[in-house]
Amino acid sequence: EGLKLLRESLKKVQISSSTAKDASHVFVVFGASGDLARKKIYPTLWALYRDSLMPKGTQIFGYARSKMTVSQLREKCVGTVKAKEGEEELLEQFWAANHYVAGSYDTQGDFERLNQDMVAVEKGIANRLFYLALPPSVFKPVTSMLKAACMSPSGWTRVIVEKPFGKDSASSADLSDHLQKLFKE
C-alpha cells in the first residue's frame, strides 16, 4: 500500500526536461548490509527502478561497515529483490546501477572515498539523497561526516533518517538539534 501511494505521488511530480537531462542523481543507502536494507529498502528501490519512477541514470550506492561487493549484496537480496517473468534484463540493469563502499561511520577518509566514488559517476548537476538505515547511536557521526565530506557540489542534498529517531524524548530533541545545525529543512 505504501509503494502504491509513493508511485501515485511520484507520477504527479513534474521535472522540467532541461533539469532532468542535465542532472545526475545518486541514492546512498547507509546500513546497506543490514536487514532493513535487504528486506525493505532494496526491494523498494528495485520497484521504483522497474516502474521507471526514478530519474533515468540514477546511481545507487550501498555503504556499510561490512566489506562486500555488489555481487555479494545482490546475493543477500536474492529472496527480496526479484524479477517477474520478462523483467530479468531490467533487473540486470538495476544491479548494474549499484555500487558498494565499505567504511566506518565516523572516519572522514571513508566518507571522502564515498564522495570520490559518487563524483566519478555524476555529470552536470549532481543531486544526492542519503538514506540512513542505521541505529540512532550513529546518526550524529554519520550526518557530521556527510556534512564534512559528501554534500553535493552543484545540486541538492537530502538526508532521510530512519526511525527510531532517538531512544526517548531527550535523545530525539538532541538529534533534532544536531541535524538543524548541519542541514536546512
mmCIF file of C-alpha atoms in Angstrom:
data_model
loop_
_atom_site.group_PDB
_atom_site.id
_atom_site.type_symbol
_atom_site.label_atom_id
_atom_site.label_comp_id
_atom_site.label_asym_id
_atom_site.label_seq_id
_atom_site.Cartn_x
_atom_site.Cartn_y
_atom_site.Cartn_z
ATOM 1 C CA GLU A 1 0.000 0.000 0.000
ATOM 2 C CA GLY A 2 2.860 2.406 0.820
ATOM 3 C CA LEU A 3 4.521 1.624 -2.504
ATOM 4 C CA LYS A 4 1.243 2.316 -4.327
ATOM 5 C CA LEU A 5 0.962 5.708 -2.611
ATOM 6 C CA LEU A 6 4.588 6.510 -3.473
ATOM 7 C CA ARG A 7 4.012 5.547 -7.125
ATOM 8 C CA GLU A 8 0.940 7.798 -7.358
ATOM 9 C CA SER A 9 2.804 10.685 -5.760
ATOM 10 C CA LEU A 10 5.854 10.320 -7.985
ATOM 11 C CA LYS A 11 3.723 10.218 -11.135
ATOM 12 C CA LYS A 12 2.399 13.675 -10.229
ATOM 13 C CA VAL A 13 5.869 15.214 -9.874
ATOM 14 C CA GLN A 14 6.841 17.261 -12.922
ATOM 15 C CA ILE A 15 10.520 17.732 -13.661
ATOM 16 C CA SER A 16 11.495 20.226 -16.342
ATOM 17 C CA SER A 17 13.150 18.479 -19.272
ATOM 18 C CA SER A 18 16.324 20.595 -19.058
ATOM 19 C CA THR A 19 16.787 19.835 -15.356
ATOM 20 C CA ALA A 20 16.187 16.109 -15.811
ATOM 21 C CA LYS A 21 18.510 15.934 -18.807
ATOM 22 C CA ASP A 22 21.404 17.778 -17.167
ATOM 23 C CA ALA A 23 21.182 16.392 -13.629
ATOM 24 C CA SER A 24 22.550 13.190 -12.217
ATOM 25 C CA HIS A 25 21.021 11.515 -9.181
ATOM 26 C CA VAL A 26 22.693 9.396 -6.533
ATOM 27 C CA PHE A 27 20.813 7.466 -3.834
ATOM 28 C CA VAL A 28 23.028 6.267 -0.965
ATOM 29 C CA VAL A 29 21.804 3.582 1.442
ATOM 30 C CA PHE A 30 23.699 3.709 4.743
ATOM 31 C CA GLY A 31 23.417 0.370 6.506
ATOM 32 C CA ALA A 32 23.256 -1.395 3.140
ATOM 33 C CA SER A 33 24.373 -4.743 4.554
ATOM 34 C CA GLY A 34 21.618 -4.843 7.184
ATOM 35 C CA ASP A 35 18.205 -6.491 7.401
ATOM 36 C CA LEU A 36 16.219 -3.291 6.812
ATOM 37 C CA ALA A 37 18.076 -2.677 3.546
ATOM 38 C CA ARG A 38 17.668 -6.290 2.434
ATOM 39 C CA LYS A 39 14.012 -6.640 3.379
ATOM 40 C CA LYS A 40 12.628 -3.165 2.621
ATOM 41 C CA ILE A 41 14.953 -0.628 1.016
ATOM 42 C CA TYR A 42 16.449 -2.594 -1.874
ATOM 43 C CA PRO A 43 13.098 -4.180 -2.841
ATOM 44 C CA THR A 44 11.559 -0.685 -2.861
ATOM 45 C CA LEU A 45 14.428 0.736 -4.916
ATOM 46 C CA TRP A 46 14.000 -2.135 -7.373
ATOM 47 C CA ALA A 47 10.253 -1.456 -7.637
ATOM 48 C CA LEU A 48 10.869 2.256 -8.260
ATOM 49 C CA TYR A 49 13.517 1.429 -10.875
ATOM 50 C CA ARG A 50 11.360 -1.235 -12.531
ATOM 51 C CA ASP A 51 8.371 1.101 -12.765
ATOM 52 C CA SER A 52 10.521 3.973 -14.151
ATOM 53 C CA LEU A 53 9.805 6.137 -11.099
ATOM 54 C CA MET A 54 13.462 7.061 -10.559
ATOM 55 C CA PRO A 55 15.165 9.655 -12.701
ATOM 56 C CA LYS A 56 16.882 7.932 -15.624
ATOM 57 C CA GLY A 57 20.513 7.148 -14.857
ATOM 58 C CA THR A 58 20.126 7.187 -11.062
ATOM 59 C CA GLN A 59 23.095 5.500 -9.405
ATOM 60 C CA ILE A 60 22.615 3.628 -6.126
ATOM 61 C CA PHE A 61 25.393 3.341 -3.567
ATOM 62 C CA GLY A 62 25.313 0.977 -0.631
ATOM 63 C CA TYR A 63 27.520 1.944 2.310
ATOM 64 C CA ALA A 64 28.170 -0.147 5.416
ATOM 65 C CA ARG A 65 30.956 -1.354 7.653
ATOM 66 C CA SER A 66 30.773 -4.858 6.180
ATOM 67 C CA LYS A 67 33.274 -5.490 3.433
ATOM 68 C CA MET A 68 31.364 -6.850 0.443
ATOM 69 C CA THR A 69 30.825 -6.389 -3.267
ATOM 70 C CA VAL A 70 27.686 -5.534 -5.222
ATOM 71 C CA SER A 71 27.539 -9.219 -6.210
ATOM 72 C CA GLN A 72 27.508 -10.237 -2.553
ATOM 73 C CA LEU A 73 24.881 -7.595 -1.764
ATOM 74 C CA ARG A 74 22.775 -8.896 -4.654
ATOM 75 C CA GLU A 75 23.110 -12.430 -3.295
ATOM 76 C CA LYS A 76 21.900 -11.232 0.141
ATOM 77 C CA CYS A 77 18.852 -9.690 -1.559
ATOM 78 C CA VAL A 78 18.024 -12.667 -3.794
ATOM 79 C CA GLY A 79 14.934 -13.543 -1.752
ATOM 80 C CA THR A 80 13.553 -9.992 -1.670
ATOM 81 C CA VAL A 81 14.633 -8.327 -4.936
ATOM 82 C CA LYS A 82 13.020 -10.479 -7.609
ATOM 83 C CA ALA A 83 12.227 -10.100 -11.286
ATOM 84 C CA LYS A 84 8.955 -11.359 -12.657
ATOM 85 C CA GLU A 85 8.940 -13.147 -15.972
ATOM 86 C CA GLY A 86 10.159 -10.757 -18.650
ATOM 87 C CA GLU A 87 11.879 -8.401 -16.168
ATOM 88 C CA GLU A 88 15.190 -10.260 -15.951
ATOM 89 C CA GLU A 89 17.130 -7.824 -18.179
ATOM 90 C CA LEU A 90 15.715 -4.851 -16.278
ATOM 91 C CA LEU A 91 16.882 -6.434 -13.013
ATOM 92 C CA GLU A 92 20.380 -6.794 -14.503
ATOM 93 C CA GLN A 93 20.298 -3.084 -15.395
ATOM 94 C CA PHE A 94 19.176 -2.248 -11.862
ATOM 95 C CA TRP A 95 22.119 -4.110 -10.320
ATOM 96 C CA ALA A 96 24.491 -2.553 -12.877
ATOM 97 C CA ALA A 97 23.479 0.869 -11.487
ATOM 98 C CA ASN A 98 24.531 -0.236 -7.977
ATOM 99 C CA HIS A 99 27.847 0.402 -6.223
ATOM 100 C CA TYR A 100 29.088 -0.546 -2.772
ATOM 101 C CA VAL A 101 31.510 1.210 -0.436
ATOM 102 C CA ALA A 102 32.702 -0.315 2.836
ATOM 103 C CA GLY A 103 33.691 2.147 5.511
ATOM 104 C CA SER A 104 33.275 3.190 9.090
ATOM 105 C CA TYR A 105 30.596 5.579 10.280
ATOM 106 C CA ASP A 106 32.977 8.024 11.954
ATOM 107 C CA THR A 107 36.067 8.277 9.718
ATOM 108 C CA GLN A 108 36.160 11.244 7.372
ATOM 109 C CA GLY A 109 38.570 9.486 4.979
ATOM 110 C CA ASP A 110 35.947 6.797 4.312
ATOM 111 C CA PHE A 111 33.339 9.462 3.533
ATOM 112 C CA GLU A 112 35.815 11.264 1.283
ATOM 113 C CA ARG A 113 36.246 7.984 -0.615
ATOM 114 C CA LEU A 114 32.453 7.680 -0.932
ATOM 115 C CA ASN A 115 32.375 11.235 -2.247
ATOM 116 C CA GLN A 116 35.073 10.453 -4.836
ATOM 117 C CA ASP A 117 33.124 7.389 -5.982
ATOM 118 C CA MET A 118 29.947 9.470 -6.339
ATOM 119 C CA VAL A 119 31.760 12.220 -8.258
ATOM 120 C CA ALA A 120 33.100 9.564 -10.643
ATOM 121 C CA VAL A 121 29.546 8.651 -11.785
ATOM 122 C CA GLU A 122 27.976 12.111 -11.649
ATOM 123 C CA LYS A 123 27.655 14.512 -14.552
ATOM 124 C CA GLY A 124 26.233 18.001 -14.701
ATOM 125 C CA ILE A 125 24.149 18.992 -11.711
ATOM 126 C CA ALA A 126 24.610 16.357 -9.007
ATOM 127 C CA ASN A 127 21.656 15.593 -6.727
ATOM 128 C CA ARG A 128 22.288 13.320 -3.754
ATOM 129 C CA LEU A 129 19.900 11.554 -1.407
ATOM 130 C CA PHE A 130 21.238 9.797 1.701
ATOM 131 C CA TYR A 131 19.037 7.215 3.435
ATOM 132 C CA LEU A 132 20.169 6.344 6.967
ATOM 133 C CA ALA A 133 19.006 2.807 7.725
ATOM 134 C CA LEU A 134 21.166 2.842 10.835
ATOM 135 C CA PRO A 135 20.831 2.637 14.602
ATOM 136 C CA PRO A 136 20.279 6.038 16.264
ATOM 137 C CA SER A 137 23.655 5.736 18.008
ATOM 138 C CA VAL A 138 25.462 6.505 14.727
ATOM 139 C CA PHE A 139 23.136 9.191 13.288
ATOM 140 C CA LYS A 140 25.257 12.020 14.698
ATOM 141 C CA PRO A 141 28.671 10.855 13.448
ATOM 142 C CA VAL A 142 27.265 9.873 10.056
ATOM 143 C CA THR A 143 25.459 13.159 9.487
ATOM 144 C CA SER A 144 28.536 15.104 10.635
ATOM 145 C CA MET A 145 30.667 13.168 8.138
ATOM 146 C CA LEU A 146 28.099 13.743 5.374
ATOM 147 C CA LYS A 147 28.208 17.483 6.023
ATOM 148 C CA ALA A 148 32.016 17.489 6.070
ATOM 149 C CA ALA A 149 32.680 15.338 3.015
ATOM 150 C CA CYS A 150 29.624 14.411 0.923
ATOM 151 C CA MET A 151 27.445 17.435 0.218
ATOM 152 C CA SER A 152 26.550 17.893 -3.429
ATOM 153 C CA PRO A 153 28.809 20.460 -5.053
ATOM 154 C CA SER A 154 26.197 21.571 -7.589
ATOM 155 C CA GLY A 155 22.724 20.210 -6.836
ATOM 156 C CA TRP A 156 20.594 19.376 -3.851
ATOM 157 C CA THR A 157 21.418 17.100 -0.927
ATOM 158 C CA ARG A 158 18.703 15.327 1.069
ATOM 159 C CA VAL A 159 19.050 13.186 4.196
ATOM 160 C CA ILE A 160 16.388 10.696 5.293
ATOM 161 C CA VAL A 161 16.703 9.446 8.874
ATOM 162 C CA GLU A 162 15.051 6.087 9.518
ATOM 163 C CA LYS A 163 13.162 5.707 12.779
ATOM 164 C CA PRO A 164 13.538 5.269 15.671
ATOM 165 C CA PHE A 165 14.568 8.891 15.983
ATOM 166 C CA GLY A 166 16.384 8.620 19.301
ATOM 167 C CA LYS A 167 15.516 6.389 22.242
ATOM 168 C CA ASP A 168 13.413 8.892 24.206
ATOM 169 C CA SER A 169 12.208 12.485 24.077
ATOM 170 C CA ALA A 170 15.537 13.955 25.224
ATOM 171 C CA SER A 171 17.666 11.992 22.733
ATOM 172 C CA SER A 172 15.185 12.810 19.972
ATOM 173 C CA ALA A 173 15.451 16.536 20.759
ATOM 174 C CA ASP A 174 19.246 16.258 20.882
ATOM 175 C CA LEU A 175 19.352 14.591 17.467
ATOM 176 C CA SER A 176 16.945 17.144 16.044
ATOM 177 C CA ASP A 177 19.143 19.998 17.330
ATOM 178 C CA HIS A 178 22.223 18.320 15.829
ATOM 179 C CA LEU A 179 20.572 17.936 12.408
ATOM 180 C CA GLN A 180 19.275 21.523 12.410
ATOM 181 C CA LYS A 181 22.828 22.786 12.914
ATOM 182 C CA LEU A 182 24.054 20.777 9.909
ATOM 183 C CA PHE A 183 21.230 20.975 7.363
ATOM 184 C CA LYS A 184 18.436 23.277 6.232
ATOM 185 C CA GLU A 185 14.943 21.793 6.236
#
